[in-house]
Amino acid sequence: MNKFWMRIKIKARRFKLILASLLKGPRWTVCQLCKKRTFYYKEGALLRENKRCIRCGSIPRWRAMFDALETIAPNWQQLAIHESAPFGALSEKLAQKCRNYTPTHYFPDVEPGSMERGIRNENLEKQTFPDEQFDIVITQDVLEHVADPQSVFKEIARTLKPGGKHFFSIPRDPSKPTEPRVKFRGDEIVHLKPPEYHGNPYDPAGLLVITDWGDDICELILQWAGTKTEMSPFSDDHDVTETRPAVEVFISHKD
């Protein structure tokens, strides 16, 4: 199936989901991202990915990220922001509204720092940016895919200005410690758990999940990069309970 028919299929499926929500009687609200009166329709089982806005198409973790950004850095439109692997309604808003927004993606076979498919190529583990370049770095569900998270957090801290912040979302299990899903023997990948892949807008094969993050993530970042990290819970979902926690956004602060 080519990309055109795939898009048609996705739009048809979403139309059916929106119609189902309308027939049930939607709960109207104001979207934190697009600021418009809207309702959210269910599109999946995961709270972080469910409840899509009919106006801008945002999902809870994008709205959570923007809520944290607006709260902690209300002048974000005037700041220097680096976002790795941008995708979706939040990234589109940042690109439109932020005066100094730098989006990047990682293409392993492309020269670091060069342009590829209209976006700058950067490996988060070894960036080409100078020290203290950005006020804010944003990563949305990226860090479970990096091979060397310790180097990534160090590099992010290096490229942040004093007082800068790293906003990130990441799937994790707060009831367990962080565990690797793979280990590397040279160029060989040894799977410690069954392979798991997440979507990648540039590669239909997807991205391999390398790390299962857990309850010790803030301690690990402090140990690796020297930045203090706090978690900001968020929810615009009326079904949240103790067993269905709010979406998490983490903020690491550079002194």
mmCIF file of C-alpha atoms in Angstrom:
data_model
loop_
_atom_site.group_PDB
_atom_site.id
_atom_site.type_symbol
_atom_site.label_atom_id
_atom_site.label_comp_id
_atom_site.label_asym_id
_atom_site.label_seq_id
_atom_site.Cartn_x
_atom_site.Cartn_y
_atom_site.Cartn_z
ATOM 1 C CA MET A 1 0.000 0.000 0.000
ATOM 2 C CA ASN A 2 1.515 3.348 -1.054
ATOM 3 C CA LYS A 3 1.693 6.428 1.187
ATOM 4 C CA PHE A 4 -1.314 8.111 -0.441
ATOM 5 C CA TRP A 5 -3.689 5.251 0.282
ATOM 6 C CA MET A 6 -2.194 4.788 3.732
ATOM 7 C CA ARG A 7 -3.044 8.427 4.546
ATOM 8 C CA ILE A 8 -6.573 7.939 3.205
ATOM 9 C CA LYS A 9 -6.992 4.850 5.372
ATOM 10 C CA ILE A 10 -5.774 6.686 8.484
ATOM 11 C CA LYS A 11 -8.087 9.651 7.824
ATOM 12 C CA ALA A 12 -11.066 7.330 7.301
ATOM 13 C CA ARG A 13 -10.312 5.522 10.557
ATOM 14 C CA ARG A 14 -10.035 8.802 12.457
ATOM 15 C CA PHE A 15 -13.302 10.034 10.958
ATOM 16 C CA LYS A 16 -15.038 6.919 12.297
ATOM 17 C CA LEU A 17 -13.520 7.448 15.753
ATOM 18 C CA ILE A 18 -14.579 11.110 15.819
ATOM 19 C CA LEU A 19 -18.093 10.179 14.727
ATOM 20 C CA ALA A 20 -18.277 7.546 17.470
ATOM 21 C CA SER A 21 -17.259 10.159 20.056
ATOM 22 C CA LEU A 22 -19.906 12.583 18.779
ATOM 23 C CA LEU A 23 -22.606 9.934 19.012
ATOM 24 C CA LYS A 24 -21.636 9.169 22.617
ATOM 25 C CA GLY A 25 -21.749 12.852 23.561
ATOM 26 C CA PRO A 26 -18.259 14.384 23.679
ATOM 27 C CA ARG A 27 -16.873 16.250 26.663
ATOM 28 C CA TRP A 28 -15.958 19.690 25.346
ATOM 29 C CA THR A 29 -12.864 21.431 26.655
ATOM 30 C CA VAL A 30 -10.075 23.793 25.574
ATOM 31 C CA CYS A 31 -6.943 22.207 24.131
ATOM 32 C CA GLN A 32 -3.778 23.260 25.974
ATOM 33 C CA LEU A 33 -1.848 23.246 22.711
ATOM 34 C CA CYS A 34 -4.031 24.950 20.089
ATOM 35 C CA LYS A 35 -6.120 26.891 22.669
ATOM 36 C CA LYS A 36 -9.338 26.108 20.795
ATOM 37 C CA ARG A 37 -12.623 24.678 22.027
ATOM 38 C CA THR A 38 -12.508 21.010 21.202
ATOM 39 C CA PHE A 39 -13.044 17.480 22.381
ATOM 40 C CA TYR A 40 -10.669 14.530 22.451
ATOM 41 C CA TYR A 41 -11.464 11.245 20.763
ATOM 42 C CA LYS A 42 -10.006 7.892 21.733
ATOM 43 C CA GLU A 43 -7.532 6.447 19.270
ATOM 44 C CA GLY A 44 -5.622 3.829 21.255
ATOM 45 C CA ALA A 45 -5.166 2.034 24.554
ATOM 46 C CA LEU A 46 -2.207 4.020 25.924
ATOM 47 C CA LEU A 47 -3.112 7.121 27.927
ATOM 48 C CA ARG A 48 0.010 8.925 26.669
ATOM 49 C CA GLU A 49 -1.088 8.443 23.043
ATOM 50 C CA ASN A 50 -4.879 8.467 23.446
ATOM 51 C CA LYS A 51 -7.381 11.331 23.470
ATOM 52 C CA ARG A 52 -6.473 13.146 20.234
ATOM 53 C CA CYS A 53 -7.663 16.757 19.741
ATOM 54 C CA ILE A 54 -10.078 17.108 16.811
ATOM 55 C CA ARG A 55 -8.658 20.576 16.072
ATOM 56 C CA CYS A 56 -4.856 20.251 16.047
ATOM 57 C CA GLY A 57 -4.445 16.484 16.302
ATOM 58 C CA SER A 58 -2.439 16.690 19.527
ATOM 59 C CA ILE A 59 -2.157 13.762 21.939
ATOM 60 C CA PRO A 60 -1.786 13.971 25.746
ATOM 61 C CA ARG A 61 2.009 13.841 25.919
ATOM 62 C CA TRP A 62 2.334 16.719 23.407
ATOM 63 C CA ARG A 63 -0.156 18.806 25.378
ATOM 64 C CA ALA A 64 1.662 17.904 28.584
ATOM 65 C CA MET A 65 4.977 19.025 27.130
ATOM 66 C CA PHE A 66 3.557 22.351 25.956
ATOM 67 C CA ASP A 67 1.833 22.927 29.300
ATOM 68 C CA ALA A 68 5.160 22.438 31.104
ATOM 69 C CA LEU A 69 6.982 24.647 28.590
ATOM 70 C CA GLU A 70 4.450 27.476 28.906
ATOM 71 C CA THR A 71 4.483 27.255 32.697
ATOM 72 C CA ILE A 72 8.246 27.112 33.233
ATOM 73 C CA ALA A 73 9.414 29.166 30.231
ATOM 74 C CA PRO A 74 6.538 31.490 29.255
ATOM 75 C CA ASN A 75 8.920 33.451 26.993
ATOM 76 C CA TRP A 76 9.774 30.310 24.983
ATOM 77 C CA GLN A 77 9.058 32.061 21.676
ATOM 78 C CA GLN A 78 12.110 34.291 22.218
ATOM 79 C CA LEU A 79 14.456 31.498 23.352
ATOM 80 C CA ALA A 80 16.917 29.269 21.490
ATOM 81 C CA ILE A 81 15.329 25.806 21.355
ATOM 82 C CA HIS A 82 16.779 22.550 20.026
ATOM 83 C CA GLU A 83 14.357 19.695 19.437
ATOM 84 C CA SER A 84 15.579 16.243 18.463
ATOM 85 C CA ALA A 85 13.318 14.067 16.283
ATOM 86 C CA PRO A 86 10.433 16.566 15.970
ATOM 87 C CA PHE A 87 7.038 15.214 15.039
ATOM 88 C CA GLY A 88 3.408 16.226 15.342
ATOM 89 C CA ALA A 89 1.374 19.232 16.392
ATOM 90 C CA LEU A 90 3.699 20.483 19.137
ATOM 91 C CA SER A 91 6.775 20.444 16.911
ATOM 92 C CA GLU A 92 4.814 22.253 14.205
ATOM 93 C CA LYS A 93 3.807 24.962 16.683
ATOM 94 C CA LEU A 94 7.389 25.400 17.894
ATOM 95 C CA ALA A 95 8.607 25.735 14.303
ATOM 96 C CA GLN A 96 5.954 28.363 13.551
ATOM 97 C CA LYS A 97 6.202 30.445 16.719
ATOM 98 C CA CYS A 98 9.769 30.173 18.042
ATOM 99 C CA ARG A 99 12.224 32.663 16.554
ATOM 100 C CA ASN A 100 15.283 30.466 17.133
ATOM 101 C CA TYR A 101 14.039 26.885 16.792
ATOM 102 C CA THR A 102 16.502 24.225 15.614
ATOM 103 C CA PRO A 103 15.011 20.825 14.723
ATOM 104 C CA THR A 104 17.341 17.853 14.193
ATOM 105 C CA HIS A 105 17.114 14.186 13.316
ATOM 106 C CA TYR A 106 19.716 11.433 13.260
ATOM 107 C CA PHE A 107 20.675 9.799 9.966
ATOM 108 C CA PRO A 108 23.567 7.394 10.725
ATOM 109 C CA ASP A 109 25.024 7.435 7.189
ATOM 110 C CA VAL A 110 24.962 11.229 6.745
ATOM 111 C CA GLU A 111 27.675 13.754 7.670
ATOM 112 C CA PRO A 112 27.035 15.111 11.197
ATOM 113 C CA GLY A 113 25.850 18.710 11.176
ATOM 114 C CA SER A 114 24.786 18.605 7.516
ATOM 115 C CA MET A 115 21.284 18.949 6.120
ATOM 116 C CA GLU A 116 19.323 15.869 5.053
ATOM 117 C CA ARG A 117 15.724 15.888 3.805
ATOM 118 C CA GLY A 118 15.371 19.474 4.974
ATOM 119 C CA ILE A 119 16.505 18.866 8.560
ATOM 120 C CA ARG A 120 19.882 19.045 10.322
ATOM 121 C CA ASN A 121 21.579 15.718 11.048
ATOM 122 C CA GLU A 122 22.688 15.370 14.674
ATOM 123 C CA ASN A 123 23.638 12.376 16.798
ATOM 124 C CA LEU A 124 22.526 13.215 20.340
ATOM 125 C CA GLU A 125 25.439 11.179 21.689
ATOM 126 C CA LYS A 126 28.024 13.341 19.893
ATOM 127 C CA GLN A 127 26.588 16.664 18.771
ATOM 128 C CA THR A 128 28.301 19.221 16.532
ATOM 129 C CA PHE A 129 26.808 22.217 18.364
ATOM 130 C CA PRO A 130 29.143 24.462 20.389
ATOM 131 C CA ASP A 131 28.941 24.672 24.170
ATOM 132 C CA GLU A 132 26.091 26.654 25.743
ATOM 133 C CA GLN A 133 24.137 27.070 22.513
ATOM 134 C CA PHE A 134 20.537 26.595 23.678
ATOM 135 C CA ASP A 135 18.174 27.835 26.360
ATOM 136 C CA ILE A 136 15.968 24.758 25.988
ATOM 137 C CA VAL A 137 16.374 21.250 24.591
ATOM 138 C CA ILE A 138 13.286 19.131 23.912
ATOM 139 C CA THR A 139 13.138 15.379 23.334
ATOM 140 C CA GLN A 140 9.811 13.602 23.033
ATOM 141 C CA ASP A 141 9.957 9.823 23.463
ATOM 142 C CA VAL A 142 13.485 9.695 22.064
ATOM 143 C CA LEU A 143 15.710 8.587 24.930
ATOM 144 C CA GLU A 144 14.498 4.995 25.031
ATOM 145 C CA HIS A 145 16.097 4.567 21.595
ATOM 146 C CA VAL A 146 19.627 5.922 22.158
ATOM 147 C CA ALA A 147 22.528 3.478 22.446
ATOM 148 C CA ASP A 148 24.487 5.501 25.021
ATOM 149 C CA PRO A 149 22.113 7.511 27.233
ATOM 150 C CA GLN A 150 24.929 8.648 29.519
ATOM 151 C CA SER A 151 26.634 10.434 26.618
ATOM 152 C CA VAL A 152 23.311 11.900 25.484
ATOM 153 C CA PHE A 153 22.552 13.530 28.835
ATOM 154 C CA LYS A 154 26.122 14.853 29.057
ATOM 155 C CA GLU A 155 25.889 16.336 25.565
ATOM 156 C CA ILE A 156 22.529 17.938 26.267
ATOM 157 C CA ALA A 157 23.956 19.516 29.431
ATOM 158 C CA ARG A 158 26.988 20.719 27.451
ATOM 159 C CA THR A 159 24.887 22.454 24.795
ATOM 160 C CA LEU A 160 22.571 24.116 27.326
ATOM 161 C CA LYS A 161 23.314 27.630 28.505
ATOM 162 C CA PRO A 162 23.675 28.182 32.271
ATOM 163 C CA GLY A 163 20.138 28.122 33.621
ATOM 164 C CA GLY A 164 18.973 26.163 30.569
ATOM 165 C CA LYS A 165 16.505 23.304 30.729
ATOM 166 C CA HIS A 166 15.935 19.954 29.049
ATOM 167 C CA PHE A 167 12.238 19.101 28.707
ATOM 168 C CA PHE A 168 11.596 15.474 27.860
ATOM 169 C CA SER A 169 8.955 12.780 27.810
ATOM 170 C CA ILE A 170 9.832 9.119 28.021
ATOM 171 C CA PRO A 171 7.906 5.882 28.523
ATOM 172 C CA ARG A 172 8.878 4.276 31.815
ATOM 173 C CA ASP A 173 7.719 1.888 34.523
ATOM 174 C CA PRO A 174 7.941 3.693 37.900
ATOM 175 C CA SER A 175 7.608 0.376 39.748
ATOM 176 C CA LYS A 176 10.934 -0.959 38.413
ATOM 177 C CA PRO A 177 14.546 0.183 38.023
ATOM 178 C CA THR A 178 15.944 1.104 34.626
ATOM 179 C CA GLU A 179 16.952 -1.939 32.574
ATOM 180 C CA PRO A 180 18.663 -2.379 29.187
ATOM 181 C CA ARG A 181 16.772 -4.263 26.499
ATOM 182 C CA VAL A 182 19.904 -4.868 24.424
ATOM 183 C CA LYS A 183 23.673 -4.890 24.773
ATOM 184 C CA PHE A 184 26.266 -4.163 22.118
ATOM 185 C CA ARG A 185 29.198 -6.328 21.068
ATOM 186 C CA GLY A 186 30.949 -4.154 18.532
ATOM 187 C CA ASP A 187 28.436 -3.733 15.713
ATOM 188 C CA GLU A 188 26.366 -6.687 16.921
ATOM 189 C CA ILE A 189 23.133 -6.133 18.869
ATOM 190 C CA VAL A 190 22.373 -8.773 21.490
ATOM 191 C CA HIS A 191 18.740 -8.758 22.584
ATOM 192 C CA LEU A 192 18.164 -9.243 26.310
ATOM 193 C CA LYS A 193 14.390 -8.987 25.867
ATOM 194 C CA PRO A 194 12.078 -9.545 22.886
ATOM 195 C CA PRO A 195 12.691 -6.755 20.329
ATOM 196 C CA GLU A 196 10.305 -3.813 20.556
ATOM 197 C CA TYR A 197 10.003 -1.054 17.972
ATOM 198 C CA HIS A 198 8.382 2.391 17.948
ATOM 199 C CA GLY A 199 7.314 4.415 14.919
ATOM 200 C CA ASN A 200 9.811 6.483 12.930
ATOM 201 C CA PRO A 201 8.572 9.058 10.375
ATOM 202 C CA TYR A 202 11.779 8.609 8.346
ATOM 203 C CA ASP A 203 12.030 4.812 8.434
ATOM 204 C CA PRO A 204 9.089 2.388 8.094
ATOM 205 C CA ALA A 205 11.128 -0.259 9.941
ATOM 206 C CA GLY A 206 10.742 1.804 13.115
ATOM 207 C CA LEU A 207 13.134 2.469 15.989
ATOM 208 C CA LEU A 208 14.410 -0.246 18.310
ATOM 209 C CA VAL A 209 13.735 0.320 22.019
ATOM 210 C CA ILE A 210 17.103 0.007 23.749
ATOM 211 C CA THR A 211 16.282 0.963 27.348
ATOM 212 C CA ASP A 212 13.319 0.337 29.648
ATOM 213 C CA TRP A 213 13.414 3.382 31.913
ATOM 214 C CA GLY A 214 12.290 3.091 35.522
ATOM 215 C CA ASP A 215 12.002 4.835 38.867
ATOM 216 C CA ASP A 216 15.695 5.775 39.077
ATOM 217 C CA ILE A 217 15.834 8.011 36.000
ATOM 218 C CA CYS A 218 16.363 11.284 37.913
ATOM 219 C CA GLU A 219 19.211 9.796 39.954
ATOM 220 C CA LEU A 220 20.899 8.437 36.828
ATOM 221 C CA ILE A 221 20.777 11.818 35.063
ATOM 222 C CA LEU A 222 22.275 13.557 38.105
ATOM 223 C CA GLN A 223 25.037 10.944 38.244
ATOM 224 C CA TRP A 224 25.794 11.138 34.517
ATOM 225 C CA ALA A 225 25.328 14.817 33.667
ATOM 226 C CA GLY A 226 25.180 16.671 36.980
ATOM 227 C CA THR A 227 21.758 18.152 36.196
ATOM 228 C CA LYS A 228 18.886 17.979 38.640
ATOM 229 C CA THR A 229 15.667 16.573 37.204
ATOM 230 C CA GLU A 230 12.090 16.915 38.362
ATOM 231 C CA MET A 231 8.936 15.260 37.112
ATOM 232 C CA SER A 232 5.848 17.298 36.286
ATOM 233 C CA PRO A 233 2.638 15.223 36.152
ATOM 234 C CA PHE A 234 -0.077 16.410 33.818
ATOM 235 C CA SER A 235 -3.522 15.312 32.769
ATOM 236 C CA ASP A 236 -6.358 16.601 30.651
ATOM 237 C CA ASP A 237 -7.887 13.123 30.748
ATOM 238 C CA HIS A 238 -10.980 12.607 32.901
ATOM 239 C CA ASP A 239 -10.316 8.874 33.163
ATOM 240 C CA VAL A 240 -7.074 9.242 35.144
ATOM 241 C CA THR A 241 -7.006 7.216 38.362
ATOM 242 C CA GLU A 242 -4.332 5.851 40.668
ATOM 243 C CA THR A 243 -3.867 2.971 38.243
ATOM 244 C CA ARG A 244 -3.954 5.280 35.193
ATOM 245 C CA PRO A 245 -1.437 7.993 36.135
ATOM 246 C CA ALA A 246 -1.093 11.388 34.566
ATOM 247 C CA VAL A 247 1.279 11.895 31.661
ATOM 248 C CA GLU A 248 4.793 12.705 32.856
ATOM 249 C CA VAL A 249 7.077 15.466 31.638
ATOM 250 C CA PHE A 250 10.610 15.652 33.017
ATOM 251 C CA ILE A 251 12.653 18.849 33.298
ATOM 252 C CA SER A 252 16.417 18.778 33.872
ATOM 253 C CA HIS A 253 17.941 22.051 35.091
ATOM 254 C CA LYS A 254 21.490 23.197 34.360
ATOM 255 C CA ASP A 255 22.945 25.471 37.031
#
